[in-house]
């Protein structure tokens, strides 16, 4: 029997007060169903949501009231459900005699449950219809149709706003959970590759370094990470961030060599809509994205000298202005930078600002090259080859003892990156094979730079440098010839190792490889220094 309220608006106010207190879909729907059963005497209430991606309906919560066999047990309403028609037409659907439509499976099941009349009302919010409320009765509702249309229409206007907000909130939570899972996956993958005694931390040198880095992570001081290419400077930077108080915020990497003068400010500081041609929307810069987190300036030594001044101001003032906007934006970010260059030498050449160097290098971390990590190469080799084999779904090769000895004695100018590259190529070329030195040596030689002959113009006429009598008596030994050749070139360039006029450039060697050879032969570049050339070792 219909319980007509004294005032529809009084009932709507009561509904609104109850619904705003509910925060979960189940609690919200159960309160709504109880109100409707009390106010209009309905015997069943359901609420469905339309999923546009799959063109399907889903239950917002389990239906209340009279149960319908085979319908309530499913994850979604059956085809022919009144809710679908209400959503499709964005208008109420009224069925005063359900038995007249019993050829539809959903309605036939409702009739079998004893229901005789039903009404479906669309839920519309922000200009779109996204769901429907269906109320069903064990009695005929012919005489009550007008009142029910009015009451349910007004009720569903309020319900639509609440449900839309709840569905949107649930989707955002789901997306956040997915992103958090992605982050956790990436971090766990990074841990698998870089942590444990089987990789970077196998040698005492790296274990001591990590202990130092853990202490640095606690403070908030800028950190400058130095080391040759491929030694793992970015890993150290991420390690510092992860063990700092900023770990829950962003770690933003900036590839400094890729920053051109025209894009520098837009990339680092962001821009507002209309700031320049093509700026169709506001864009946050790297520094703003790193607010409360850490910004990693990779290869800082390659940053143009003009851009270094702009960077210095941001680091000093902790504020900047977006391109096209005069309002200053304050930031709180920790700066971690890395370089494979000798910044002190660059300062002597006027290619790096002294004030920026002292701003970046409050604390400095020196990452040792792979050749200086005692007992590190072979454990790392076995670990990486197993990881790569699993990724490629093939059997890992087996290394002959002579091969392992050769790889252990190799100087690895490309460090961990070169080792990783070599192992990946070996796995592709020789999966599951037993690898002797003859398999590995050609690949190592391919990775070495070509050493050109000295240009004739570079050879001085003075009799002292590289004439026959200056070659050591043991010149038949390759090491002695190599040492004599390096000393000859150092004399030509006045002891300069790097740079366009340095010995490494003239020999066609990476600076790190030449430094290794200098230590190997006991050569001191200072001994060849000329006036006007800063010593570089």
XYZ file of C-alpha atoms in Angstrom, residues 67-493:
427
model
C 15.178 -11.418 -4.809
C 15.081 -12.441 -8.471
C 16.556 -15.863 -9.262
C 19.478 -15.870 -11.708
C 19.416 -12.064 -11.911
C 20.889 -11.049 -8.574
C 23.656 -13.655 -8.748
C 25.266 -12.108 -11.847
C 27.798 -9.299 -12.007
C 25.563 -7.302 -14.363
C 21.850 -6.998 -15.251
C 20.547 -9.333 -17.921
C 19.665 -8.139 -21.420
C 16.242 -6.562 -21.698
C 16.531 -4.934 -18.270
C 14.387 -1.814 -17.915
C 17.444 0.159 -16.768
C 19.078 -0.129 -20.190
C 16.055 1.411 -21.917
C 15.901 4.248 -19.397
C 19.594 5.018 -19.910
C 19.335 4.785 -23.708
C 16.357 7.176 -23.884
C 17.332 9.341 -20.865
C 13.650 9.185 -19.884
C 11.585 7.214 -17.338
C 10.364 3.780 -18.441
C 7.111 2.623 -16.812
C 5.765 -0.921 -17.058
C 2.397 -1.166 -15.309
C 1.961 -4.811 -16.390
C 5.282 -6.671 -16.452
C 3.671 -9.861 -17.730
C 2.977 -8.128 -21.046
C 6.772 -8.071 -21.681
C 7.617 -11.520 -20.313
C 9.367 -12.479 -23.589
C 12.366 -10.500 -22.331
C 14.461 -12.744 -20.077
C 15.023 -10.149 -17.340
C 11.325 -9.234 -17.100
C 10.250 -12.900 -17.228
C 12.420 -13.598 -14.141
C 10.889 -10.598 -12.351
C 7.385 -11.897 -13.099
C 8.348 -15.334 -11.810
C 9.442 -13.644 -8.549
C 5.892 -12.191 -8.206
C 6.611 -8.610 -9.306
C 3.776 -7.042 -11.327
C 4.818 -3.408 -11.969
C 8.137 -1.611 -12.399
C 9.529 1.855 -13.115
C 13.079 2.819 -14.265
C 14.408 6.377 -13.835
C 17.621 7.599 -15.512
C 20.441 9.173 -13.526
C 21.805 12.252 -15.308
C 24.662 14.485 -14.164
C 26.909 16.964 -15.951
C 24.973 16.490 -19.166
C 25.312 12.714 -19.411
C 23.142 9.776 -18.435
C 25.261 7.230 -16.628
C 22.878 4.950 -14.717
C 19.325 4.185 -13.597
C 17.258 3.449 -10.491
C 14.590 0.758 -10.879
C 11.743 0.355 -8.361
C 9.429 -2.660 -8.639
C 6.172 -3.608 -6.926
C 4.205 -6.744 -6.073
C 1.004 -4.728 -6.743
C -0.425 -2.759 -9.613
C 0.472 0.941 -9.539
C -1.951 2.299 -12.168
C -3.544 4.814 -9.805
C -0.233 5.902 -8.296
C 1.698 6.447 -11.546
C 1.502 10.264 -11.615
C 2.652 10.654 -8.012
C 5.433 8.109 -8.419
C 6.749 9.815 -11.553
C 6.922 13.142 -9.740
C 8.411 11.804 -6.513
C 10.990 9.515 -8.162
C 11.971 12.166 -10.723
C 12.858 14.640 -7.975
C 14.516 11.950 -5.848
C 16.702 10.704 -8.701
C 17.936 14.233 -9.435
C 19.521 14.236 -5.977
C 20.648 10.633 -6.198
C 22.370 11.271 -9.554
C 24.687 13.931 -8.118
C 25.691 11.766 -5.164
C 26.222 8.617 -7.255
C 28.187 10.468 -9.943
C 30.559 11.889 -7.339
C 30.944 8.487 -5.712
C 31.641 6.708 -9.015
C 34.149 9.378 -10.063
C 35.901 9.156 -6.702
C 36.092 5.368 -6.977
C 37.620 5.589 -10.469
C 40.229 8.080 -9.287
C 41.137 5.805 -6.393
C 41.439 2.910 -8.810
C 43.709 4.929 -11.103
C 45.862 6.034 -8.171
C 46.145 2.455 -6.984
C 47.191 1.395 -10.482
C 49.829 4.122 -10.690
C 51.143 3.225 -7.252
C 51.414 -0.384 -8.344
C 53.302 0.723 -11.453
C 55.714 2.725 -9.325
C 56.202 -0.206 -6.948
C 56.821 -2.486 -9.910
C 59.409 -0.146 -11.380
C 61.123 0.310 -8.046
C 61.166 -3.406 -7.343
C 62.628 -4.010 -10.784
C 65.261 -1.381 -10.118
C 66.040 -3.021 -6.774
C 66.374 -6.407 -8.451
C 68.901 -5.022 -10.885
C 70.941 -2.877 -8.547
C 70.714 -4.193 -4.997
C 72.108 -7.133 -3.111
C 75.579 -8.525 -2.835
C 75.382 -9.997 -6.329
C 75.530 -6.732 -8.211
C 76.914 -3.306 -7.347
C 77.527 -4.061 -3.693
C 79.738 -7.129 -4.029
C 83.051 -5.360 -3.439
C 84.178 -3.531 -0.321
C 84.627 -0.313 -2.292
C 80.976 -0.182 -3.309
C 79.725 -1.299 0.092
C 81.613 1.595 1.674
C 80.228 3.943 -0.966
C 76.646 2.877 -0.288
C 77.183 3.386 3.438
C 78.350 6.918 2.684
C 75.390 7.541 0.378
C 72.911 6.392 3.025
C 74.274 9.074 5.361
C 74.068 11.710 2.625
C 70.460 10.755 1.910
C 69.411 11.779 5.415
C 70.537 15.376 4.905
C 68.991 17.752 2.388
C 72.235 19.153 0.984
C 72.916 19.219 -2.780
C 74.954 16.248 -4.005
C 77.359 16.102 -6.939
C 78.004 12.566 -8.230
C 81.194 12.127 -10.259
C 82.357 9.122 -12.208
C 83.074 7.761 -15.638
C 80.353 6.956 -18.140
C 78.451 3.802 -17.274
C 79.467 3.524 -13.614
C 75.913 3.870 -12.249
C 75.653 7.541 -11.291
C 71.920 7.655 -11.923
C 71.413 4.635 -9.689
C 73.252 6.433 -6.874
C 71.047 9.499 -7.426
C 67.873 7.409 -7.212
C 69.265 5.636 -4.157
C 69.782 8.980 -2.394
C 66.230 10.060 -3.213
C 64.683 6.770 -2.151
C 66.308 6.843 1.275
C 65.634 10.526 1.897
C 62.676 12.249 3.542
C 61.524 13.198 0.016
C 61.062 9.599 -1.141
C 57.256 9.877 -1.330
C 57.543 12.736 -3.843
C 58.806 12.918 -7.417
C 62.299 12.155 -8.675
C 62.641 14.196 -11.873
C 65.540 13.560 -14.251
C 66.869 16.296 -16.554
C 69.217 15.377 -19.407
C 71.340 18.543 -19.492
C 73.045 17.986 -22.905
C 69.594 17.893 -24.522
C 68.628 21.341 -23.202
C 68.928 23.912 -25.969
C 68.921 27.653 -25.155
C 65.526 28.073 -26.820
C 63.857 25.301 -24.810
C 65.726 25.643 -21.532
C 63.286 27.901 -19.655
C 60.158 26.219 -21.018
C 61.490 22.760 -20.155
C 62.735 23.555 -16.660
C 60.324 26.301 -15.564
C 57.206 25.541 -17.628
C 54.975 27.953 -19.505
C 51.456 29.340 -19.477
C 48.910 29.063 -22.255
C 49.687 31.426 -25.114
C 53.244 32.151 -23.937
C 54.539 31.408 -27.445
C 53.391 29.879 -30.707
C 52.259 26.325 -30.027
C 51.699 26.839 -26.282
C 48.080 25.722 -26.419
C 47.900 24.883 -22.714
C 49.695 25.442 -19.436
C 52.670 23.133 -18.871
C 54.555 22.494 -15.646
C 58.343 22.567 -15.813
C 60.737 20.018 -14.390
C 61.489 22.064 -11.280
C 57.804 22.450 -10.434
C 57.251 18.722 -10.933
C 60.118 18.084 -8.527
C 58.626 20.311 -5.798
C 58.987 18.563 -2.400
C 61.015 15.885 -4.208
C 64.394 15.679 -5.958
C 65.628 16.951 -9.323
C 68.479 15.052 -10.989
C 70.648 17.111 -13.354
C 72.423 14.461 -15.409
C 75.673 15.347 -17.236
C 75.689 18.840 -15.737
C 79.164 19.440 -17.182
C 77.693 19.548 -20.695
C 75.272 22.391 -19.899
C 75.891 25.529 -21.942
C 77.712 28.256 -19.977
C 74.935 30.782 -20.713
C 72.292 28.452 -19.288
C 74.375 27.780 -16.186
C 73.686 31.326 -14.960
C 69.913 30.825 -15.195
C 70.185 27.516 -13.363
C 72.284 29.090 -10.634
C 69.651 31.750 -9.916
C 66.946 29.115 -9.467
C 69.101 27.045 -7.124
C 70.038 30.116 -5.076
C 66.583 31.718 -4.846
C 64.450 28.529 -4.841
C 62.001 30.337 -7.113
C 61.431 30.969 -10.806
C 58.924 32.425 -13.258
C 57.087 30.393 -15.852
C 57.526 31.493 -19.457
C 54.823 34.095 -20.199
C 54.108 34.830 -16.538
C 55.591 37.405 -14.153
C 54.440 35.753 -10.925
C 57.226 33.905 -9.092
C 56.773 30.252 -8.193
C 58.458 29.046 -4.996
C 59.883 25.534 -4.955
C 61.341 23.188 -2.373
C 63.458 20.566 -4.121
C 66.752 18.806 -3.512
C 69.270 19.077 -6.320
C 71.306 15.999 -7.240
C 73.674 16.366 -10.184
C 76.052 14.041 -11.999
C 78.934 14.390 -14.416
C 81.620 12.319 -16.088
C 83.685 15.444 -16.779
C 86.359 17.069 -14.650
C 84.482 20.200 -13.571
C 87.604 21.778 -12.068
C 89.320 21.502 -15.415
C 86.263 22.957 -17.158
C 86.384 25.864 -14.718
C 90.030 26.489 -15.666
C 88.986 26.590 -19.308
C 86.109 28.948 -18.526
C 83.467 26.413 -19.560
C 81.889 25.914 -16.142
C 80.902 28.537 -13.599
C 82.811 28.401 -10.358
C 79.842 29.639 -8.309
C 77.590 26.932 -9.779
C 80.226 24.287 -8.995
C 80.238 25.222 -5.308
C 76.428 25.412 -5.249
C 76.079 21.891 -6.682
C 78.964 20.220 -4.867
C 78.148 20.799 -1.208
C 78.694 17.063 -0.871
C 80.445 14.964 -3.513
C 80.255 11.251 -4.303
C 82.921 9.621 -6.469
C 81.675 6.412 -8.105
C 84.647 4.135 -8.882
C 85.004 2.597 -12.356
C 84.335 -1.092 -12.754
C 88.051 -1.939 -13.159
C 88.732 -0.525 -9.673
C 86.057 -2.668 -8.005
C 87.886 -5.702 -6.708
C 86.162 -9.071 -7.368
C 83.156 -7.312 -8.896
C 83.213 -8.217 -12.600
C 82.610 -11.973 -12.437
C 79.738 -11.953 -9.882
C 78.100 -9.157 -11.852
C 78.612 -11.070 -15.097
C 76.917 -14.213 -13.771
C 74.035 -12.216 -12.354
C 73.391 -10.142 -15.481
C 73.661 -13.050 -17.914
C 71.026 -14.926 -15.912
C 68.698 -11.904 -15.839
C 69.077 -11.316 -19.587
C 68.569 -14.996 -20.364
C 65.294 -14.984 -18.445
C 64.150 -11.874 -20.311
C 65.031 -13.420 -23.689
C 63.658 -16.861 -22.749
C 66.836 -18.694 -23.701
C 69.569 -20.715 -21.994
C 72.483 -18.678 -20.621
C 75.920 -19.417 -22.105
C 78.691 -21.036 -20.069
C 82.013 -19.186 -19.741
C 85.317 -21.048 -20.010
C 87.731 -20.244 -17.126
C 90.140 -18.603 -19.601
C 87.314 -16.373 -20.787
C 86.485 -15.328 -17.253
C 90.139 -14.538 -16.599
C 90.270 -12.411 -19.748
C 87.144 -10.495 -18.771
C 88.412 -9.988 -15.240
C 91.690 -8.509 -16.550
C 89.956 -6.282 -19.117
C 89.964 -2.578 -18.185
C 86.268 -1.884 -19.088
C 86.405 1.709 -20.359
C 82.597 1.655 -20.694
C 82.179 0.228 -17.194
C 78.899 -1.517 -16.262
C 77.180 -0.277 -19.418
C 79.847 -1.888 -21.593
C 79.617 -5.150 -19.647
C 75.834 -5.197 -20.023
C 76.110 -4.532 -23.745
C 78.682 -7.298 -24.204
C 76.586 -9.874 -22.338
C 73.438 -9.003 -24.294
C 75.298 -9.488 -27.587
C 76.836 -12.780 -26.437
C 73.412 -14.047 -25.453
C 71.976 -13.161 -28.862
C 74.901 -14.640 -30.827
C 75.651 -17.714 -28.688
C 72.652 -18.736 -26.527
C 73.446 -21.752 -24.382
C 76.950 -22.145 -25.866
C 80.265 -22.631 -24.076
C 82.162 -19.392 -24.608
C 85.905 -19.383 -25.058
C 88.152 -16.331 -25.458
C 87.723 -16.582 -29.241
C 84.003 -15.784 -28.857
C 84.485 -12.789 -26.608
C 87.683 -11.125 -27.833
C 86.228 -9.918 -31.207
C 83.310 -8.259 -29.443
C 85.634 -6.488 -27.018
C 87.767 -5.259 -29.898
C 84.694 -3.982 -31.729
C 83.913 -1.828 -28.714
C 87.335 -0.137 -28.735
C 87.776 3.209 -30.521
C 89.966 3.452 -33.594
C 93.376 4.968 -32.857
C 94.519 7.068 -35.824
C 98.088 7.793 -36.711
C 99.408 11.147 -35.598
C 99.046 13.823 -38.291
C 102.347 14.902 -39.764
C 101.670 18.510 -38.906
C 101.470 17.545 -35.231
C 104.990 16.100 -35.136
C 107.543 18.732 -34.060
C 110.885 19.133 -35.753
C 112.708 19.084 -32.450
C 114.920 15.982 -32.211
C 113.893 15.009 -28.720
C 110.496 13.315 -28.970
C 109.961 10.178 -31.019
C 113.043 9.489 -33.044
C 114.665 6.065 -33.242
C 117.048 6.487 -30.387
C 114.218 7.501 -28.007
C 112.448 4.153 -28.363
C 113.272 1.916 -25.365
C 115.524 -1.091 -25.880
C 112.587 -3.303 -25.016
C 110.423 -1.799 -27.755
C 109.534 -5.290 -28.911
C 107.184 -5.411 -25.951
C 103.803 -3.935 -26.830
C 103.447 -2.286 -23.413
C 106.689 -0.391 -23.841
C 105.729 0.811 -27.308
C 102.323 1.914 -26.007
C 103.893 3.792 -23.098
C 106.378 5.552 -25.397
C 103.585 6.530 -27.788
C 101.453 8.013 -24.989
C 104.406 9.939 -23.572
C 105.128 11.294 -27.056
C 101.566 12.599 -27.438
C 101.534 14.075 -23.921
C 104.686 15.976 -24.776
C 102.980 17.340 -27.898
C 99.983 18.663 -25.961
